[in-house]
Coordinates of C-alpha atoms and ligand atoms in Angstrom, one line a residue:
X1 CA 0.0 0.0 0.0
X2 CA 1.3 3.5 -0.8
X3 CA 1.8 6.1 1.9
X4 CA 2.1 9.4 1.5
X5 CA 4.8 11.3 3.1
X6 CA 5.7 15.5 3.8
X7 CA 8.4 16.5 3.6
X8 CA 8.5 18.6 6.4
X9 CA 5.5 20.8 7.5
X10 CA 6.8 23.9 8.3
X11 CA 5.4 23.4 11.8
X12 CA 8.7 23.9 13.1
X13 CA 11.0 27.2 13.3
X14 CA 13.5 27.5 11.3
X15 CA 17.4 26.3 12.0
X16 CA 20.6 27.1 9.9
X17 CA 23.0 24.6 9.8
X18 CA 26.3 24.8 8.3
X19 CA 27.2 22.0 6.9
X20 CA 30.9 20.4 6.3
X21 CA 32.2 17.7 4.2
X22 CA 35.5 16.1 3.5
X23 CA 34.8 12.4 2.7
X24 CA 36.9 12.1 -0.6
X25 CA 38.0 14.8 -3.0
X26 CA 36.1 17.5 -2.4
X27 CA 36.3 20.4 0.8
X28 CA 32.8 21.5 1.0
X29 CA 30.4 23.9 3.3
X30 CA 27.5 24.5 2.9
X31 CA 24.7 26.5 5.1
X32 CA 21.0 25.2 4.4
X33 CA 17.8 26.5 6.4
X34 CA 15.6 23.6 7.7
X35 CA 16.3 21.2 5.3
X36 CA 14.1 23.2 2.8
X37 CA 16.3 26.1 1.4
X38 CA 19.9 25.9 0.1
X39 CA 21.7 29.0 1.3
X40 CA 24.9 29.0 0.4
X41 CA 27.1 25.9 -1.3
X42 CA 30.9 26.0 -1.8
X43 CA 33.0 23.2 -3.3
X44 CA 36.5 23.4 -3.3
X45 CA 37.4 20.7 -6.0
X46 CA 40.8 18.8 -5.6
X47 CA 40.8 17.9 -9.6
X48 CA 43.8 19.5 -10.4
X49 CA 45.9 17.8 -7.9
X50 CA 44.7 14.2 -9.0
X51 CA 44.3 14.9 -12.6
X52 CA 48.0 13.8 -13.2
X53 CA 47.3 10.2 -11.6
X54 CA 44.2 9.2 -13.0
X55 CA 42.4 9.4 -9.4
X56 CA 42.2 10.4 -5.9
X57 CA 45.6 9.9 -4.2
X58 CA 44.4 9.7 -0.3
X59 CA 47.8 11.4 1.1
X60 CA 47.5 14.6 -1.5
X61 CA 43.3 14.6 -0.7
X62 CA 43.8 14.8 2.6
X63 CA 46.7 17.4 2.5
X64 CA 44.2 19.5 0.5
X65 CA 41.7 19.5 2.6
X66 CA 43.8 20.7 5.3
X67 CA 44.7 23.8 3.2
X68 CA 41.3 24.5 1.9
X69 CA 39.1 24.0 5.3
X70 CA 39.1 27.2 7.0
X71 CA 38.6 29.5 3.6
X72 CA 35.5 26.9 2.6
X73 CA 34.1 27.5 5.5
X74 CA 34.2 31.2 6.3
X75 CA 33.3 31.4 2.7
X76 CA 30.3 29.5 3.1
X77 CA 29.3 31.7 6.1
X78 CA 29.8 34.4 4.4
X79 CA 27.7 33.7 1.2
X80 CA 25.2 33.4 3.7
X81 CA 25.4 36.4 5.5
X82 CA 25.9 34.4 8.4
X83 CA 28.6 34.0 11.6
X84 CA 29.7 31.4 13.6
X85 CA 27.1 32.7 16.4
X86 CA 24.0 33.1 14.1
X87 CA 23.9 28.9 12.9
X88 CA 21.9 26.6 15.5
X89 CA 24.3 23.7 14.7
X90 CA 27.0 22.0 12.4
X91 CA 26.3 19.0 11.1
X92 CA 29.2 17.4 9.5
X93 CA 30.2 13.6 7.3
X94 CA 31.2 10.9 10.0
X95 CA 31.9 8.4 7.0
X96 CA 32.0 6.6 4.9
X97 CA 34.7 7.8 3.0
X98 CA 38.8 8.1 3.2
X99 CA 40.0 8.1 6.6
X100 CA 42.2 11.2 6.5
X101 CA 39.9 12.9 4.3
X102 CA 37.0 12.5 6.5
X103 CA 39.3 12.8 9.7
X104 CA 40.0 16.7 8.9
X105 CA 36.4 17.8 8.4
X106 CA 35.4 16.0 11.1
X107 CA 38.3 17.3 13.5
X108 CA 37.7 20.6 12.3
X109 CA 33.6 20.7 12.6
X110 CA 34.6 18.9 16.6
X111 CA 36.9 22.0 17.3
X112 CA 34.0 24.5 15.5
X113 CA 31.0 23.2 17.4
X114 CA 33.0 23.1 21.0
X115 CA 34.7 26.7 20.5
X116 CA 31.0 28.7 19.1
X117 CA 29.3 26.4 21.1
X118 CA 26.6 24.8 18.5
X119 CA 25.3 21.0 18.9
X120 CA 27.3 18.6 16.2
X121 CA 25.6 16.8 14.5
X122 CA 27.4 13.6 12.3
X123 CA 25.7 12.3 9.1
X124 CA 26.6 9.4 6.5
X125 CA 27.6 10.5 3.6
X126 CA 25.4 8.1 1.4
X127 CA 22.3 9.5 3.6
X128 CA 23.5 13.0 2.6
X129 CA 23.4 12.1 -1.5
X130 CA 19.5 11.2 -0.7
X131 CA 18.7 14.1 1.0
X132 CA 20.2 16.5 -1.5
X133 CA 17.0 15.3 -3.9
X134 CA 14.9 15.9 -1.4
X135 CA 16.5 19.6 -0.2
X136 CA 15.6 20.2 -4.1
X137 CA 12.3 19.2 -4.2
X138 CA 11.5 20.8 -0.9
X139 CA 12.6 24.0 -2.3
X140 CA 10.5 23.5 -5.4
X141 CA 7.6 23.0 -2.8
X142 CA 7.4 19.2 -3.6
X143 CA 6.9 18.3 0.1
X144 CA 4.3 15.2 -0.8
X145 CA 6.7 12.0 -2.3
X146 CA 5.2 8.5 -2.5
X147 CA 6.6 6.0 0.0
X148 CA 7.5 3.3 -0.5
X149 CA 10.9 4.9 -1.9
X150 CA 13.7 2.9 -3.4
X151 CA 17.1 5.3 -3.5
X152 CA 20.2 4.5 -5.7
X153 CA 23.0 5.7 -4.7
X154 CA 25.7 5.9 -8.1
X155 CA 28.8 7.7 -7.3
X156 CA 33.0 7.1 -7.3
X157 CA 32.5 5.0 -4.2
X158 CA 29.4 3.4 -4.0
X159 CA 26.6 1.8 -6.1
X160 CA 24.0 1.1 -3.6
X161 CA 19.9 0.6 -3.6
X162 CA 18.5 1.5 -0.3
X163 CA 14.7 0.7 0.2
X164 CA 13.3 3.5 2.8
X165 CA 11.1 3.5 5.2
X166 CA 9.9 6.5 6.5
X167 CA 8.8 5.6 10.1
X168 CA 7.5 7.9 12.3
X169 CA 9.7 10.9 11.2
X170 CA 13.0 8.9 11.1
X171 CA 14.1 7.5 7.6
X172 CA 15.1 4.0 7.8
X173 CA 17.3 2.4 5.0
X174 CA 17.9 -1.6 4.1
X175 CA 20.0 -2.3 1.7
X176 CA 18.6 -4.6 -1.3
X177 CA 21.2 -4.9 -3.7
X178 CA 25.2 -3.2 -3.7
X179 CA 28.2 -3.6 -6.2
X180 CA 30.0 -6.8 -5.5
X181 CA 33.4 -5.0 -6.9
X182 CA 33.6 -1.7 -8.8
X183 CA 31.1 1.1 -8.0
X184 CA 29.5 2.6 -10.8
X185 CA 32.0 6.1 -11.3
X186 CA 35.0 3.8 -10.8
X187 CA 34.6 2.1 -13.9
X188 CA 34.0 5.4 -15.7
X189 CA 37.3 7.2 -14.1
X190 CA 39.2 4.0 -14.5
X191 CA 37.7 3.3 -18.4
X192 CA 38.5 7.0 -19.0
X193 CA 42.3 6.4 -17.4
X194 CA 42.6 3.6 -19.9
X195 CA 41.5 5.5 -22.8
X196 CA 43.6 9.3 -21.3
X197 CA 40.4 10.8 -22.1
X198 CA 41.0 12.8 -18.8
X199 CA 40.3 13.5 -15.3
X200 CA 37.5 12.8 -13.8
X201 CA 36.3 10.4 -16.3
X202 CA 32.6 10.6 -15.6
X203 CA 32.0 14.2 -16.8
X204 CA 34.6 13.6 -19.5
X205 CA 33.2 10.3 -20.9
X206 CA 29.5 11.5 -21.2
X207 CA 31.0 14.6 -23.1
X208 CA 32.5 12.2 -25.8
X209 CA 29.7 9.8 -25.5
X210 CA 27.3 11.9 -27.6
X211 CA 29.7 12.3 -30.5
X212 CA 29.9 8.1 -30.7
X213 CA 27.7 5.6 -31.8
X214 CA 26.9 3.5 -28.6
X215 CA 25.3 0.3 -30.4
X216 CA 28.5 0.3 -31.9
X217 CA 30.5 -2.5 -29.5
X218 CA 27.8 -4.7 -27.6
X219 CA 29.3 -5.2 -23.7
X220 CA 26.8 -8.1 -21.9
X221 CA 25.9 -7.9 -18.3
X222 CA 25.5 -10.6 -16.1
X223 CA 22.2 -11.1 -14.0
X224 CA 23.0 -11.3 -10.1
X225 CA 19.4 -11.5 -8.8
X226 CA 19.2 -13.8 -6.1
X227 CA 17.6 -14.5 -2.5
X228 CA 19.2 -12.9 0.4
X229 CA 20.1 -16.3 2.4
X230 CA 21.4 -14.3 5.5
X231 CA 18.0 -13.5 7.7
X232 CA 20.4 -11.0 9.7
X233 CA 20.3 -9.2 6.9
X234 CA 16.6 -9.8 5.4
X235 CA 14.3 -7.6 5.6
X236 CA 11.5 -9.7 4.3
X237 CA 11.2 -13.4 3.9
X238 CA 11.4 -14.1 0.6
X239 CA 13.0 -11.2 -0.7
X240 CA 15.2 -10.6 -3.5
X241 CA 18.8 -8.8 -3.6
X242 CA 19.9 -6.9 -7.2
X243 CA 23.6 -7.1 -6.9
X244 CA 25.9 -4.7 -9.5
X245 CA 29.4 -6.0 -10.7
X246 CA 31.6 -3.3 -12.7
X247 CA 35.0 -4.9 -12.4
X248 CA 33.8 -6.7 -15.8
X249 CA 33.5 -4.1 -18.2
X250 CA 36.9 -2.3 -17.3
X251 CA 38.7 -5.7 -18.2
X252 CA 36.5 -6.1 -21.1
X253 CA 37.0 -2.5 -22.3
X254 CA 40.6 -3.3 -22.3
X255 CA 40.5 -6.5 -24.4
X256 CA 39.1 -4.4 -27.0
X257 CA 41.8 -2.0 -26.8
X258 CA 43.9 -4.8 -27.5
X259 CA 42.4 -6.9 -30.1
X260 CA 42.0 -3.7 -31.9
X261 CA 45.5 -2.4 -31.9
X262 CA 44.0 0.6 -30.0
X263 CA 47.3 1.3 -27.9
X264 CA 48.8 3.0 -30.4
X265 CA 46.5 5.9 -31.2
X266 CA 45.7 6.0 -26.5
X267 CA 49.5 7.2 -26.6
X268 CA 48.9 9.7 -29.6
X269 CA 46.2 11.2 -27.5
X270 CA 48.2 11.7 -24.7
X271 CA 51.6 12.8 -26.5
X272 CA 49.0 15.6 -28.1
X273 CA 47.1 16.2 -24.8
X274 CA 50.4 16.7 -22.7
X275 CA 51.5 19.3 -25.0
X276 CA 48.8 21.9 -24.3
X277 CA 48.9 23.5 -20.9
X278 CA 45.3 23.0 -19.7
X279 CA 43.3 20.7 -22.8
X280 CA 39.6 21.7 -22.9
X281 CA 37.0 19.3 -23.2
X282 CA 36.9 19.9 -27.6
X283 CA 40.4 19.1 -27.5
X284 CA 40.2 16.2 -26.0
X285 CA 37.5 15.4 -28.6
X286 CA 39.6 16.2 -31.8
X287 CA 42.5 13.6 -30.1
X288 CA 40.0 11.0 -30.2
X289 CA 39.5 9.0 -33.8
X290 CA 36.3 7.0 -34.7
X291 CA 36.7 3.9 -32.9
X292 CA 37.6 5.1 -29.2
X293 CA 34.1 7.6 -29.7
X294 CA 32.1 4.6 -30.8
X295 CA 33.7 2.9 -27.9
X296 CA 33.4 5.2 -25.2
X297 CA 29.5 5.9 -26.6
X298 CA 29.1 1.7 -26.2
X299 CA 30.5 1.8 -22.9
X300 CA 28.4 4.6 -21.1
X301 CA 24.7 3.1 -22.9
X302 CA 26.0 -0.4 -21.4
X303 CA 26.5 1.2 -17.9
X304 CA 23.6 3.2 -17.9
X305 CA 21.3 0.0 -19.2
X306 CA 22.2 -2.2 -16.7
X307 CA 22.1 0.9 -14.2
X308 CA 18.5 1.3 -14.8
X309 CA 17.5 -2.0 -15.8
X310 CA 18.7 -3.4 -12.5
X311 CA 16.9 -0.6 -10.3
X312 CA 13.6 -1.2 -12.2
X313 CA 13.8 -4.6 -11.5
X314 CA 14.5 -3.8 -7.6
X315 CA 11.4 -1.7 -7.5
X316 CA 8.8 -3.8 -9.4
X317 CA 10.2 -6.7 -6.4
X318 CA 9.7 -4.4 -3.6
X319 CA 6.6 -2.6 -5.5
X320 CA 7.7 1.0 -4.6
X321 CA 6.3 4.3 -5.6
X322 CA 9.4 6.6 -6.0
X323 CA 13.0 6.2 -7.5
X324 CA 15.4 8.8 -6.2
X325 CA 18.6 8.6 -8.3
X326 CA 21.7 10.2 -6.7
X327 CA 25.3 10.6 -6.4
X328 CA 28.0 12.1 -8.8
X329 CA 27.4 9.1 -11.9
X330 CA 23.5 10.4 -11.5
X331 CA 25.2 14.0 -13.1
X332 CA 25.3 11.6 -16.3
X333 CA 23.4 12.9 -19.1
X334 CA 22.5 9.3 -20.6
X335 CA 21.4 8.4 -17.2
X336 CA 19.0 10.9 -16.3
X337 CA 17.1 10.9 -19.9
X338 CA 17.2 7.1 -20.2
X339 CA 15.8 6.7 -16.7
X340 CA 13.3 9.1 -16.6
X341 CA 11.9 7.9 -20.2
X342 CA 12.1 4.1 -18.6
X343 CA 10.9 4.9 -15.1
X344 CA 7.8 6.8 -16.7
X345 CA 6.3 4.1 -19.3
X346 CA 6.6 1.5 -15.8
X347 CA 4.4 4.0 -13.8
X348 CA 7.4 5.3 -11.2
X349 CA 8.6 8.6 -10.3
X350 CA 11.7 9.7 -10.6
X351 CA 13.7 12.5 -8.8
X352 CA 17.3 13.5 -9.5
X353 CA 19.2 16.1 -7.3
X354 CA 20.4 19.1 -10.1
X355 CA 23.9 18.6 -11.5
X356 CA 25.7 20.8 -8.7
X357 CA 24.4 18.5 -6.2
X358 CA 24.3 15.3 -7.8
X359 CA 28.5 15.3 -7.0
X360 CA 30.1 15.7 -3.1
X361 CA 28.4 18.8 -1.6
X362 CA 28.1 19.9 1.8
X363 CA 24.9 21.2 1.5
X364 CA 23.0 17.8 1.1
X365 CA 24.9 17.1 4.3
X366 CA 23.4 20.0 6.3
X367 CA 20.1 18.8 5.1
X368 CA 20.4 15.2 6.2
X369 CA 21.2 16.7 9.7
X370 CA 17.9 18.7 10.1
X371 CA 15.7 15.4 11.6
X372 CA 18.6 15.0 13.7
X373 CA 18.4 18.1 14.8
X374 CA 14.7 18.3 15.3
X375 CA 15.2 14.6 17.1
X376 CA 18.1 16.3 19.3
X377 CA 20.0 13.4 18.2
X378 CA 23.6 15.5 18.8
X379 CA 27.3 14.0 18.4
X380 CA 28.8 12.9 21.4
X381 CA 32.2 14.8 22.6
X382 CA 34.3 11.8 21.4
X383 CA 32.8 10.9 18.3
X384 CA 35.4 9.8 15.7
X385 CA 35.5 9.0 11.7
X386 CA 34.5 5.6 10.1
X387 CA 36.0 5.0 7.0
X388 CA 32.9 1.7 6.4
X389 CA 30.1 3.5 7.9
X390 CA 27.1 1.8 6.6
X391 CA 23.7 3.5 5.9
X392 CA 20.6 1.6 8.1
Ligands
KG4_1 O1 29.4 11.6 -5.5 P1 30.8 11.9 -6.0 O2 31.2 13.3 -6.2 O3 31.9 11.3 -5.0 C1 31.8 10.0 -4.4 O4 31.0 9.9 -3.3 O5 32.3 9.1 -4.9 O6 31.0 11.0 -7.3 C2 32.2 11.1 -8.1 C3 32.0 10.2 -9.2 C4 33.3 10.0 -10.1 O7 33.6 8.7 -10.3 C5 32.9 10.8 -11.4 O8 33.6 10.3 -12.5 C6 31.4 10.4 -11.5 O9 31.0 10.6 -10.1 N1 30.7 11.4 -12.3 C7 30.1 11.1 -13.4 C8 29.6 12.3 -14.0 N2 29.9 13.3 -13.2 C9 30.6 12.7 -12.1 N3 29.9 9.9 -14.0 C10 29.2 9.8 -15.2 N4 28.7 10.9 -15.8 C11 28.9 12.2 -15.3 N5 28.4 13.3 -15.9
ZN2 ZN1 29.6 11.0 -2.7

């Protein structure tokens, strides 16, 4: 049976809370009003000092964040016309995430909230990725979604579905299906890598995706539908897990460099690429020839099938009214027209945070932390990072 459920009533006053994040690669505050109204958003991306490895190298993110901390944060205040005195709490990414990265905003927010005197407030970083859809349809003055609300979560890290339950107040998340390996963005950074298409690979793959002709190299997914067998973990009897495996298609991406003497036109690309001081996303595409568009193009329709295919198949098993999509992959341009086309001729909704806060933000942590706050559910003096923090 399908509930309806508000998205906050306005019955309560209104709280600022600044909002801090520091899980992976990006240093980010944020200060949102009740979980309704984005106030200010600042991302400080660390691109530039990964680009040259391919991806995020723990030691140099969390140096990074160290530099960029204090600036992101006043300048977040700022933006809002706020001070340290005038926010009612600091809520703040416990994990999961890179330990060192998530140990500097997490030391810092512990030092803020004692000094100024504001509850902390910790939130999981996969719980912030839902809440920044539903900051945006709050804000839209959506407040009414249909429960009962499947959520995947599609980012560098993680490629989770989450059925929620929305018990009195507080959400309450099971996981029904994970990737076994690679999550979802890794395969695009790592495909991307392979290819020197650039840095991250997401944003620069779907770029070159539209100038390639994606029936053009067929990659096959395997099925990993089964029942959950552990009743610790069940949440029904007889239900059914969707599992995601994206270790696969990196290998298999590869083979087709290789069968197709591909190597030699990859080091073309970057001996052409290195020679221009900052390459822009058009010259990037001129480096590439027919063949790698075709199969980057092939690649990105065979993630975002069995993306969507899977999810669909997770919410006609657990018969659920909503589909929130989230997380930086769900920036993807093939992912958010496919799905909404699919989702709508099967009779689900479909919500997707905007671009800006599809990726790591610290905004759609500040909004996770406004139930806690209403709840009083505060951080205690000695609470610490967790790199495996699951979402429950
Ligand atoms: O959510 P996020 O910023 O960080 C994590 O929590 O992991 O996600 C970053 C990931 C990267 O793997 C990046 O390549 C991917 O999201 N990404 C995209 C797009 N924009 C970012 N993947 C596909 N298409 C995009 N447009
Ligand atoms: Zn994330």
């Amino acid at each position: 049976m399908l509930t309806a459920f508000t998205l906050y009533n306005g019955l309560v006053t209104d709280a600022y809370i600044l909002g801090i994040e520091s899980s992976c690669d990006e240093t980010a505050a944020a200060v949102v009003r009740s979980g309704e109204e984005l106030i200010s958003n600042v991302v400080y991306s660390q691109f530039a000092t990964h680009q040259p490895y391919g991806g995020v190298v723990p030691e140099l993110a969390s140096r990074e964040h160290l530099r960029a901390i204090v600036p992101v944060v006043r300048k977040a205040l700022d933006d809002a016309g706020r001070s340290y005195r005038t926010i009612d709490a600091i809520a703040v990414t416990k994990g999961p995430g890179l330990a060192g990265s998530l140990l500097v905003g997490l030391s810092y927010a512990k030092a803020l909230a004692y000094a100024v005197e504001k509850p902390l407030i910790a939130v999981n970083h996969l719980e912030g990725h839902i809440h920044a859809v539903l900051l945006e349809e709050r804000q839209k003055g959506n407040r009414d979604l249909q429960f009962p609300v499947l959520a995947l979560v599609v980012s560098g890290g993680h490629t989770h579905l989450f059925l929620v339950e929305g018990k009195s107040g507080a959400w309450r998340y099971h996981d029904v299906g994970h990737t076994r390996d690679d999550a979802a963005g890794e395969a695009f950074d790592k495909v991307a890598k392979l290819l020197e298409l650039g840095y991250p690979g997401g944003p620069a793959i779907d770029f070159l995706a539209k100038h390639g002709n994606a029936q053009a190299v067929k990659f096959p997914f395997a099925q990993i539908k089964h029942h959950d067998r552990n009743p610790q973990n069940r949440h029904s009897d007889d239900e059914l897990r969707v599992d995601f495996s994206y270790s696969g298609i990196k290998t298999a991406v590869l083979r087709y460099v290789e069968t197709h003497d591909m190597r030699e036109d990859i080091s073309r690309r970057r001996r052409a690429l290195t020679e221009l001081a900052s390459p822009s996303r058009e010259d990037y595409l001129a480096a590439c020839d027919r063949a790698t568009l075709d199969l980057v193009a092939s690649f990105q329709h065979a993630m975002v099938n069995d993306l969507i295919s899977k999810t669909l198949l997770a919410a006609r098993e657990h018969e659920v009214a909503t589909l929130l999509v989230t997380g930086g992959v769900a920036a993807n341009s093939e992912l958010r027209t496919s799905f909404e086309q699919r989702a709508s001729e099967e009779g689900f909704a479909v919500y997707f945070p905007s671009r800006r806060l599809s990726t790591d933000n610290a905004a759609m942590i500040a909004a996770a932390a406004y139930p806690r706050f209403l709840a009083g559910e505060f951080a205690a003096p000695e609470l610490s990072a967790d790199a495996a923090l699951r979402l429950r």
